[in-house]
Amino acid sequence: MSKSGPHKSALKEKEGISQPESVGKNSVAQIIQFRKKQPSAQELIDGILKGDKISLSRAITLVESTQPKHLEKANEIIQACLPHANNSVRIGITGVPGVGKSTFIEAFGRYLTATGKKVAVLAVDPSSTISHGSILGDKTRMEELVKDENAYIRPSASGETLGGVARKTRETIILCEACGFDTIIIETVGVGQSETAVHSMVDFFLLLKIAGAGDELQGIKRGIMEMADAIVINKADGDNIKKAKMAKTEFNRALHLFPAKSSGWQPKVTTCSAITHDGIAEIWEMISEYLILTKSNDYFFERRKDQNQHWLLETINEQLKNHFFEHPEIKNLLEENKKAVQNSEVSPFAAAQNLLQIYQNSKNLK
């Protein structure tokens, strides 16, 4: 032992460091209590109509919840917001992973907010079929847009929804519109099955492609091409400019092979660079042309009516499914029937018919 006394570990915390009063125990307790407090439906409605993003986020969380106790509150909020909705442009954007959807949406969103638009981005992240987890990294990828006060980004997990569209995307659109957002962008995971679902809830459907990936001809699929109102060749910068122009020519030729759209709109192909922002302004001009045309011939309004009808049927299907699987008797019998089917003791069809009959009988008794 040295004369200076016992050796002190370098890992020992130095004295004199203490929590400032601003984050004392009482303050922390108040913050925790505030976060635990659940605002009423009316408080959330008032906040949404005032343009409060926190109220909007909390309401969307309620809408996305699968808990029955949240359903009534969520429905009350949606019903109150409906008269203030339907005043936006809804744009669906899809494309295979790696096409640059997030980078494009950030560049496009920043352009729109610079022109005075209020933009809400509903980004649907793919969920793992194994862990059921989702990264929800769109706010990280759109780091500039997320800081824009005239923009709102809401990442949602696709869950078990086929095609990667969040279960409550339509309801979320209503809430965002009531909150004052006049341009709603829906980004899909681009897994190849989401296009139909997105197409049923947007006004303009944009397909992002890249040149030089060897998929120019492979990408010319009848279904997706017929749904697209525009094809945008992204990453048209540097050495890719020539390839992008060639891809534009190929897609233009393909589009002219399809019959005319009932909207009266001839789908267009254009190029852009989300990095240099070349072509971004032209894309909005193209969408504006589409809106002028479809509103003048009433296609825009008729399509909105058809979408509402589709929304009704989808909601009925979803509610019936939820009620079936939440039924106490069905819950008890389902596992038993699953095992019987696995062991080939009964066919899947017979087991399903039996469960449905039991469910129906229980409803008739009430």
XYZ file of C-alpha atoms in Angstrom:
366
model
C 0.000 0.000 0.000
C 1.397 3.389 -0.979
C 1.812 6.329 1.393
C -0.925 8.167 -0.407
C -3.459 5.688 0.924
C -5.416 2.749 -0.516
C -5.631 2.495 -4.328
C -8.940 3.773 -5.730
C -10.503 1.985 -8.661
C -10.851 4.016 -11.850
C -14.349 2.589 -12.194
C -15.570 4.270 -9.038
C -18.064 7.087 -9.625
C -16.779 10.450 -8.569
C -18.610 12.269 -5.849
C -20.436 15.442 -6.601
C -22.470 14.209 -9.589
C -26.166 14.332 -8.788
C -29.458 14.612 -10.630
C -30.556 18.219 -11.206
C -33.793 19.274 -9.576
C -35.549 19.460 -12.983
C -35.451 15.679 -13.235
C -36.043 14.893 -9.597
C -38.135 12.011 -8.368
C -41.312 14.070 -8.281
C -40.832 15.265 -11.871
C -40.159 11.746 -13.117
C -43.261 10.460 -11.309
C -45.375 13.218 -12.892
C -44.081 12.405 -16.387
C -44.804 8.697 -15.915
C -48.277 9.476 -14.612
C -48.955 11.802 -17.567
C -47.924 9.126 -20.054
C -50.153 6.570 -18.381
C -53.153 8.890 -18.563
C -55.414 7.940 -21.428
C -57.123 10.947 -23.057
C -60.825 10.673 -23.750
C -62.171 10.208 -27.268
C -63.364 13.830 -27.298
C -59.937 15.106 -26.224
C -58.325 13.188 -29.088
C -60.936 14.437 -31.559
C -60.359 18.054 -30.478
C -56.595 17.582 -30.774
C -56.836 16.042 -34.258
C -59.072 18.832 -35.558
C -56.556 21.376 -34.220
C -53.753 19.636 -36.144
C -52.038 18.090 -33.115
C -49.767 15.250 -34.260
C -49.591 13.658 -30.791
C -53.372 13.314 -30.648
C -53.295 11.922 -34.190
C -50.690 9.308 -33.261
C -52.610 8.255 -30.161
C -55.838 7.932 -32.141
C -54.134 5.833 -34.821
C -52.751 3.543 -32.104
C -56.312 3.040 -30.840
C -57.573 2.341 -34.359
C -54.812 -0.214 -34.973
C -55.404 -1.959 -31.654
C -56.939 -5.420 -31.728
C -58.310 -5.065 -28.183
C -62.129 -5.006 -28.137
C -62.171 -2.285 -25.443
C -60.434 0.118 -27.858
C -62.857 -0.533 -30.727
C -65.736 1.616 -29.415
C -63.439 4.549 -28.662
C -61.761 4.278 -32.067
C -65.120 4.176 -33.868
C -66.255 7.303 -32.013
C -63.124 9.151 -33.136
C -63.470 8.028 -36.764
C -67.155 8.983 -36.865
C -66.384 12.476 -35.571
C -63.523 12.908 -38.054
C -65.465 11.769 -41.137
C -67.111 15.166 -41.846
C -63.623 16.711 -41.933
C -62.112 14.058 -44.226
C -62.110 13.337 -47.976
C -60.338 16.599 -48.754
C -56.931 15.238 -49.712
C -55.111 13.635 -52.615
C -54.320 9.997 -51.872
C -51.245 8.645 -53.639
C -50.159 5.014 -53.532
C -46.482 4.273 -54.165
C -45.153 0.776 -54.667
C -42.096 -0.954 -56.076
C -39.784 -3.818 -55.316
C -37.402 -3.533 -52.321
C -34.294 -1.600 -53.324
C -36.036 0.640 -55.830
C -35.591 3.610 -53.508
C -39.151 4.158 -52.273
C -38.197 5.851 -49.007
C -35.605 8.116 -50.632
C -38.071 9.042 -53.362
C -40.899 9.735 -50.890
C -38.621 11.953 -48.808
C -37.574 13.982 -51.867
C -41.167 14.138 -53.140
C -42.543 14.996 -49.692
C -39.986 17.746 -49.153
C -40.880 19.238 -52.536
C -44.582 19.227 -51.643
C -44.124 20.812 -48.198
C -41.948 23.514 -49.810
C -44.938 24.409 -51.988
C -47.202 24.721 -48.922
C -48.663 21.199 -48.850
C -49.171 19.204 -45.658
C -48.002 15.646 -46.264
C -48.775 12.479 -44.304
C -46.778 9.362 -45.160
C -48.301 6.037 -44.136
C -45.397 3.649 -44.481
C -46.199 -0.032 -44.129
C -43.292 -2.155 -42.933
C -43.153 -5.911 -43.544
C -43.653 -8.069 -40.460
C -41.752 -11.267 -39.849
C -43.896 -14.361 -40.256
C -41.681 -16.058 -37.661
C -41.250 -13.506 -34.857
C -44.102 -11.205 -36.006
C -41.732 -8.295 -35.394
C -41.203 -5.283 -37.642
C -38.317 -2.832 -37.896
C -40.476 0.258 -38.567
C -37.410 2.126 -39.824
C -39.059 4.599 -42.195
C -38.611 7.538 -39.826
C -34.901 6.767 -39.764
C -34.668 6.530 -43.551
C -36.610 9.791 -44.025
C -34.544 11.770 -41.542
C -35.116 15.159 -43.210
C -38.839 14.778 -43.874
C -39.522 13.593 -40.334
C -38.232 16.949 -39.018
C -40.514 18.927 -41.337
C -43.373 20.477 -39.334
C -45.690 20.142 -42.342
C -45.061 16.406 -42.632
C -46.147 13.411 -40.603
C -44.721 9.906 -40.969
C -46.544 6.938 -39.492
C -44.844 3.561 -39.890
C -47.130 0.593 -39.274
C -46.468 -3.117 -39.277
C -48.214 -5.093 -42.002
C -48.915 -7.886 -39.511
C -50.698 -10.839 -41.041
C -52.428 -8.735 -43.683
C -51.873 -10.275 -47.104
C -49.792 -8.093 -49.359
C -48.320 -5.804 -46.724
C -50.995 -3.185 -46.253
C -51.690 -2.317 -42.646
C -55.009 -3.574 -41.334
C -56.317 -0.107 -40.570
C -54.760 2.005 -43.320
C -58.123 3.313 -44.551
C -59.152 4.515 -41.102
C -55.748 6.150 -40.662
C -56.271 8.069 -43.918
C -59.511 9.533 -42.482
C -57.758 10.678 -39.298
C -54.860 12.257 -41.206
C -57.245 14.157 -43.461
C -59.180 15.447 -40.441
C -55.857 16.580 -38.958
C -55.328 18.868 -41.948
C -53.037 16.824 -44.182
C -53.969 17.463 -47.815
C -51.625 14.929 -49.422
C -51.607 11.331 -48.181
C -48.856 9.025 -49.426
C -49.169 5.291 -48.834
C -45.925 3.363 -49.208
C -46.190 -0.409 -49.482
C -43.600 -3.070 -48.820
C -43.536 -4.016 -52.498
C -43.828 -7.770 -52.008
C -45.906 -8.278 -55.124
C -49.338 -8.752 -53.536
C -50.042 -5.318 -52.062
C -50.875 -3.467 -55.249
C -54.561 -4.451 -55.364
C -55.127 -3.432 -51.741
C -53.396 -0.078 -52.220
C -55.202 0.574 -55.494
C -58.537 0.210 -53.694
C -57.832 3.153 -51.383
C -55.917 5.757 -53.413
C -56.654 8.275 -56.164
C -53.354 7.944 -58.011
C -51.239 4.794 -58.190
C -47.522 5.219 -58.876
C -45.175 2.356 -59.690
C -41.464 2.923 -59.042
C -38.946 1.042 -61.166
C -35.194 1.125 -61.678
C -33.270 0.654 -64.905
C -30.471 -1.809 -65.476
C -31.779 -4.409 -63.030
C -32.687 -6.804 -65.839
C -36.409 -6.568 -65.054
C -37.645 -4.230 -67.818
C -39.499 -7.041 -69.574
C -40.103 -9.014 -66.383
C -41.742 -5.917 -64.881
C -44.263 -5.686 -67.701
C -47.001 -7.650 -65.961
C -50.547 -7.115 -67.107
C -52.079 -6.678 -63.639
C -49.679 -4.142 -62.210
C -49.376 -2.248 -65.493
C -53.142 -1.910 -65.809
C -53.392 -0.509 -62.292
C -50.525 1.984 -62.580
C -51.399 5.584 -63.431
C -47.716 6.354 -63.839
C -44.426 4.502 -63.970
C -41.431 6.380 -62.596
C -37.910 5.169 -63.374
C -35.959 6.140 -60.256
C -32.185 6.525 -59.838
C -31.855 8.249 -63.217
C -28.537 9.861 -62.350
C -24.868 9.393 -63.192
C -24.209 6.393 -65.406
C -27.853 5.304 -65.100
C -29.312 8.203 -67.119
C -28.942 6.421 -70.468
C -30.328 3.148 -69.073
C -33.279 5.007 -67.535
C -34.157 6.598 -70.882
C -34.061 3.180 -72.574
C -36.298 1.709 -69.859
C -38.714 4.622 -70.302
C -39.022 3.791 -74.011
C -39.674 0.095 -73.281
C -42.395 0.824 -70.724
C -44.031 3.407 -72.973
C -44.323 0.806 -75.715
C -45.844 -1.678 -73.279
C -48.411 0.790 -71.936
C -49.798 1.449 -75.404
C -50.659 -2.246 -75.756
C -53.278 -2.044 -73.011
C -56.869 -0.850 -73.467
C -57.781 2.696 -72.476
C -58.535 3.320 -68.806
C -62.088 4.157 -67.730
C -60.680 7.323 -66.166
C -59.787 8.650 -69.609
C -56.180 9.017 -68.442
C -53.288 7.701 -70.525
C -50.673 6.368 -68.067
C -47.304 8.056 -68.414
C -43.695 7.003 -67.913
C -41.104 9.413 -66.596
C -37.666 9.369 -64.988
C -36.341 10.989 -61.834
C -33.524 11.007 -59.346
C -34.432 11.119 -55.676
C -30.812 12.085 -54.959
C -30.450 15.057 -57.322
C -34.224 15.814 -57.249
C -34.327 15.924 -61.051
C -37.815 15.113 -62.302
C -39.529 15.418 -58.902
C -41.435 18.613 -59.777
C -42.578 17.067 -63.067
C -44.105 14.110 -61.224
C -46.333 16.419 -59.172
C -47.312 18.292 -62.344
C -48.327 14.960 -63.873
C -50.436 14.038 -60.824
C -52.069 17.488 -60.943
C -52.978 16.922 -64.615
C -54.548 13.597 -63.661
C -56.613 15.228 -60.905
C -57.880 17.981 -63.208
C -58.936 15.411 -65.818
C -60.602 12.916 -63.458
C -62.436 15.601 -61.481
C -63.732 17.219 -64.665
C -65.166 13.913 -65.936
C -66.401 12.872 -62.436
C -64.268 9.705 -62.417
C -62.473 10.919 -59.265
C -65.702 11.223 -57.278
C -67.236 7.992 -58.597
C -64.079 6.114 -57.679
C -64.199 7.493 -54.145
C -67.784 6.177 -53.849
C -66.710 2.727 -55.083
C -63.832 2.730 -52.601
C -66.207 3.512 -49.726
C -68.393 0.589 -50.760
C -65.343 -1.680 -50.917
C -64.314 -0.388 -47.478
C -67.736 -1.376 -46.102
C -67.439 -4.954 -47.382
C -63.857 -5.297 -46.167
C -64.842 -4.062 -42.703
C -67.703 -6.575 -42.521
C -65.330 -9.391 -43.496
C -62.802 -8.302 -40.890
C -65.362 -7.933 -38.088
C -66.914 -11.339 -38.829
C -63.477 -12.936 -38.744
C -62.559 -11.220 -35.471
C -65.882 -12.142 -33.813
C -65.490 -15.750 -34.882
C -61.992 -16.196 -33.450
C -62.794 -14.251 -30.268
C -65.870 -16.403 -29.531
C -65.222 -18.262 -26.214
C -66.546 -21.636 -27.433
C -64.618 -21.411 -30.695
C -61.435 -20.564 -28.797
C -61.816 -23.747 -26.746
C -62.587 -25.989 -29.714
C -60.124 -24.530 -32.199
C -56.972 -26.114 -30.758
C -58.730 -29.455 -30.467
C -59.761 -29.290 -34.127
C -56.291 -28.182 -35.201
C -54.751 -31.282 -33.634
C -57.398 -33.513 -35.198
C -56.629 -32.061 -38.630
C -52.871 -32.439 -38.098
C -53.345 -36.105 -37.174
C -55.617 -36.665 -40.205
C -58.487 -37.656 -37.910
C -60.769 -35.200 -39.712
C -60.463 -33.217 -42.941
C -59.805 -29.456 -42.763
C -63.095 -28.840 -44.583
C -65.167 -30.940 -42.172
C -63.491 -29.322 -39.153
C -64.117 -25.838 -40.528
C -67.745 -26.650 -41.299
C -68.234 -28.010 -37.788
C -66.761 -24.898 -36.133
C -68.787 -22.570 -38.324
C -71.968 -24.504 -37.495
C -71.259 -24.284 -33.760
C -70.645 -20.537 -34.113
C -73.869 -20.086 -36.067
C -75.911 -22.094 -33.565
C -74.571 -20.034 -30.668
C -75.688 -16.860 -32.446
C -79.150 -18.272 -33.117
C -79.631 -19.056 -29.433
C -79.153 -15.426 -28.451
